[in-house]
C-alpha cells in the first residue's frame, strides 16, 4: 500500500470548515483513499473513501487531485465533537494500516 | 450502518493469567476480521488478520502463541492474551470486513486491558 503523509496537528475554529490534507504521491491506479477518525479512547470511525472522483456524504467531503497524489478531507462546519485524530489511508484490497494521522483540535 | 462490538470494554487482570476478548459483527457477516493494538499516544498497529475457518495471519513481531485468535463463525472472532504481563497492557481494537464489500472495514469500540 502507498504511504501517506499528514500534518501532525491542526486547529480549527468551531463552525468553520476544517480542511485536512494528505499526500500519497506513490498511490497506484487501483488504490482507494480512505479517511477514518479516532476520538479519544474509542475505536476508529469510518468517514469516507474514494478512488478518483470527489465524494461527499453526511459527514464530510473528499477532494482528490486529478493526479491522485494528494487529497483533502473537508468537514464543512466543524464542531467541538469533531476533535479527534484523523487518519488518511491508501489501500487496495488488504488490511487498513494506520499512520500517525492528524490531530484536529476544534476550538470554541 | 455496520456495527462491530467488543466485549469486555475494559478488563483488569493479574500477571500470568489469560484474557479473552470477543469481537462481533452485529448486523453483517464478516469473512475477515482484524486485530489491532494501540499503546498510549501511538497509532493503531495491526497484530493479525483472521479469516473465518482458517488460521490467523500474524504480523511480524507478534507472537502467535501468546495472542491466540479464533474466528469460528462469520460474526465472531476472539483474541486471547495468554500469560499476560504488564507490557501487554494496551487498547485492543478489532475490525471486520463485510462479505462482498471489501472496500470498507468497520471498527469495534476497543477493549482496554490493564495487567497488574
Coordinates of C-alpha atoms in Angstrom, one line a residue:
Chain A
X1 CA 0.0 0.0 0.0
X2 CA 1.1 3.5 -0.7
X3 CA 2.3 5.6 2.2
X4 CA 0.6 8.7 3.3
X5 CA 1.9 12.0 4.8
X6 CA -0.3 14.1 7.1
X7 CA 0.5 17.1 9.2
X8 CA 0.7 16.0 12.9
X9 CA -1.7 18.6 14.2
X10 CA -4.2 21.3 13.1
X11 CA -6.5 23.7 14.8
X12 CA -9.9 24.9 13.6
X13 CA -12.4 27.3 14.9
X14 CA -15.8 26.0 15.7
X15 CA -18.3 26.5 12.9
X16 CA -15.6 26.9 10.3
X17 CA -14.6 24.4 7.7
X18 CA -11.7 22.1 8.6
X19 CA -9.5 21.1 5.7
X20 CA -7.2 18.2 6.4
X21 CA -4.6 17.4 3.7
X22 CA -3.0 14.1 2.9
X23 CA -0.1 13.4 0.5
X24 CA 0.0 10.0 -1.2
X25 CA 2.4 10.5 -4.1
X26 CA 3.1 6.8 -4.6
X27 CA -0.5 5.8 -4.9
X28 CA -1.2 3.3 -7.6
X29 CA -4.1 3.3 -10.0
X30 CA -6.4 0.9 -8.2
X31 CA -5.8 2.1 -4.6
X32 CA -8.5 3.8 -2.7
X33 CA -8.1 6.7 -0.4
X34 CA -9.8 6.2 3.0
X35 CA -10.4 8.5 5.9
X36 CA -11.1 7.4 9.4
X37 CA -11.1 9.3 12.7
X38 CA -10.5 8.3 16.2
X39 CA -12.0 10.2 19.1
X40 CA -10.1 9.7 22.4
X41 CA -10.4 6.2 23.8
X42 CA -12.7 4.9 21.1
X43 CA -12.3 2.7 18.0
X44 CA -11.7 4.4 14.6
X45 CA -14.8 5.7 12.8
X46 CA -15.2 5.4 9.1
X47 CA -15.7 8.8 7.4
X48 CA -15.4 8.5 3.7
X49 CA -13.4 6.9 0.9
X50 CA -12.9 7.5 -2.8
X51 CA -10.9 6.3 -5.9
X52 CA -10.8 9.2 -8.4
X53 CA -13.8 11.3 -8.1
X54 CA -14.6 13.7 -5.3
X55 CA -17.0 12.2 -2.8
X56 CA -19.5 13.7 -0.3
X57 CA -21.5 12.2 2.5
X58 CA -23.3 13.4 5.6
X59 CA -20.1 13.7 7.5
X60 CA -17.5 15.1 5.1
X61 CA -16.3 15.8 1.6
X62 CA -13.3 14.2 0.0
X63 CA -11.4 16.0 -2.7
X64 CA -8.8 14.0 -4.7
X65 CA -6.5 15.8 -7.0
X66 CA -6.5 14.9 -10.7
X67 CA -3.2 13.1 -10.4
X68 CA -4.4 11.4 -7.2
X69 CA -1.2 12.2 -5.4
X70 CA -3.0 14.1 -2.7
X71 CA -6.4 14.6 -1.2
X72 CA -8.2 16.8 1.3
X73 CA -10.9 15.9 3.8
X74 CA -13.3 18.7 4.4
X75 CA -15.5 19.0 7.4
X76 CA -17.8 21.8 6.3
X77 CA -18.8 23.1 9.7
X78 CA -16.6 21.8 12.4
X79 CA -18.0 21.3 15.9
X80 CA -16.2 20.6 19.2
X81 CA -17.1 16.9 18.8
X82 CA -15.0 16.7 15.7
X83 CA -11.9 17.0 17.8
X84 CA -10.1 13.7 17.0
X85 CA -7.1 12.1 15.2
X86 CA -7.9 11.8 11.5
X87 CA -6.2 9.1 9.5
X88 CA -5.7 9.1 5.8
X89 CA -5.1 5.5 4.5
X90 CA -4.4 4.3 1.0
X91 CA -5.2 0.7 0.3
X92 CA -6.2 -1.7 -2.4
X93 CA -7.9 -4.9 -1.1
X94 CA -6.0 -5.8 2.0
X95 CA -6.0 -4.5 5.6
X96 CA -6.1 -1.0 6.9
X97 CA -2.7 0.2 8.1
X98 CA -2.6 3.4 10.1
X99 CA 0.0 6.1 10.1
X100 CA 0.3 8.8 12.7
X101 CA -2.6 10.9 11.5
X102 CA -3.5 14.5 12.1
X103 CA -4.7 15.6 15.5
X104 CA -7.5 18.1 14.8
X105 CA -8.5 20.3 17.6
X106 CA -11.7 22.3 17.2
X107 CA -11.7 25.4 19.4
X108 CA -14.6 27.5 20.5
Chain B
X1 CA -24.8 1.1 9.4
X2 CA -22.4 -1.8 10.1
X3 CA -21.8 -2.3 13.8
X4 CA -18.9 -4.1 15.4
X5 CA -19.0 -4.8 19.1
X6 CA -16.3 -5.9 21.6
X7 CA -16.5 -7.5 25.0
X8 CA -15.4 -6.6 27.5
X9 CA -14.9 -2.9 27.1
X10 CA -12.2 -3.0 29.8
X11 CA -10.5 -5.6 31.9
X12 CA -8.0 -5.7 34.7
X13 CA -6.2 -9.0 35.3
X14 CA -3.2 -10.3 37.3
X15 CA 0.1 -11.0 35.6
X16 CA 0.2 -14.6 34.4
X17 CA -3.5 -15.0 33.7
X18 CA -5.2 -15.2 30.3
X19 CA -7.8 -12.8 29.0
X20 CA -10.2 -13.4 26.2
X21 CA -11.6 -10.5 24.1
X22 CA -14.6 -11.0 21.8
X23 CA -15.3 -9.2 18.6
X24 CA -18.7 -9.5 17.0
X25 CA -20.2 -8.1 13.8
X26 CA -23.8 -7.4 14.8
X27 CA -25.6 -6.8 11.6
X28 CA -23.4 -8.3 8.9
X29 CA -21.3 -11.3 8.2
X30 CA -17.5 -10.9 8.1
X31 CA -15.2 -13.4 6.5
X32 CA -12.2 -11.4 7.6
X33 CA -11.6 -9.7 10.9
X34 CA -8.5 -7.8 12.1
X35 CA -7.0 -7.2 15.5
X36 CA -5.1 -4.1 16.3
X37 CA -3.2 -2.9 19.4
X38 CA -2.7 0.7 20.4
X39 CA -0.4 2.0 23.0
X40 CA -0.8 5.4 24.6
X41 CA -0.2 8.3 22.2
X42 CA 0.6 5.9 19.4
X43 CA -1.3 4.9 16.3
X44 CA -3.0 1.6 15.8
X45 CA -0.8 -1.3 15.0
X46 CA -2.1 -4.3 13.1
X47 CA -1.5 -7.5 15.0
X48 CA -3.2 -10.2 12.9
X49 CA -5.7 -10.9 10.2
X50 CA -8.2 -13.7 10.8
X51 CA -10.4 -15.4 8.2
X52 CA -13.4 -17.5 9.2
X53 CA -12.5 -21.2 9.4
X54 CA -8.8 -20.8 8.9
X55 CA -5.7 -19.9 10.9
X56 CA -4.9 -16.3 11.5
X57 CA -2.0 -14.5 9.8
X58 CA 0.2 -12.6 12.3
X59 CA 2.2 -9.5 11.6
X60 CA 6.0 -9.7 12.1
X61 CA 6.9 -9.5 15.8
X62 CA 3.5 -10.6 17.1
X63 CA 3.7 -13.9 18.9
X64 CA 1.1 -16.3 17.7
X65 CA 1.3 -18.5 20.8
X66 CA 0.8 -15.5 23.1
X67 CA -2.1 -13.9 21.2
X68 CA -4.4 -16.7 20.2
X69 CA -7.0 -15.8 17.6
X70 CA -10.1 -17.8 16.8
X71 CA -12.6 -16.9 14.1
X72 CA -15.1 -19.8 14.3
X73 CA -18.1 -18.1 12.8
X74 CA -18.9 -15.3 10.3
X75 CA -19.8 -13.0 13.2
X76 CA -17.4 -13.8 15.9
X77 CA -13.6 -13.6 16.4
X78 CA -11.8 -13.9 19.7
X79 CA -8.4 -12.8 20.9
X80 CA -6.9 -14.5 23.9
X81 CA -3.9 -12.9 25.5
X82 CA -2.2 -15.8 27.2
X83 CA 0.0 -15.4 30.3
X84 CA -0.5 -11.7 30.3
X85 CA 2.2 -9.4 31.5
X86 CA 2.2 -5.7 32.4
X87 CA 3.7 -4.9 29.0
X88 CA 0.6 -6.4 27.3
X89 CA -1.5 -3.6 28.8
X90 CA -2.9 -1.8 25.8
X91 CA -6.0 -0.8 23.9
X92 CA -7.1 -3.7 21.7
X93 CA -9.3 -3.0 18.7
X94 CA -10.9 -5.3 16.2
X95 CA -12.4 -4.6 12.9
X96 CA -14.4 -6.5 10.4
X97 CA -14.9 -6.5 6.7
X98 CA -18.3 -7.4 5.3
X99 CA -18.7 -10.3 2.9
X100 CA -18.7 -9.0 -0.7
X101 CA -17.8 -5.5 0.4
X102 CA -14.0 -5.5 0.5
X103 CA -13.8 -1.7 0.4
X104 CA -14.6 -0.8 4.0
X105 CA -13.6 -2.1 7.4
X106 CA -15.7 -1.3 10.4
X107 CA -14.1 -1.0 13.8
X108 CA -15.2 -2.0 17.3
X109 CA -15.1 0.3 20.2
X110 CA -11.9 -1.3 21.7
X111 CA -11.0 -3.2 24.8
X112 CA -8.7 -1.6 27.3
X113 CA -6.5 -4.2 29.1
X114 CA -4.6 -3.5 32.2
X115 CA -2.3 -6.2 33.6
X116 CA -1.2 -5.8 37.1

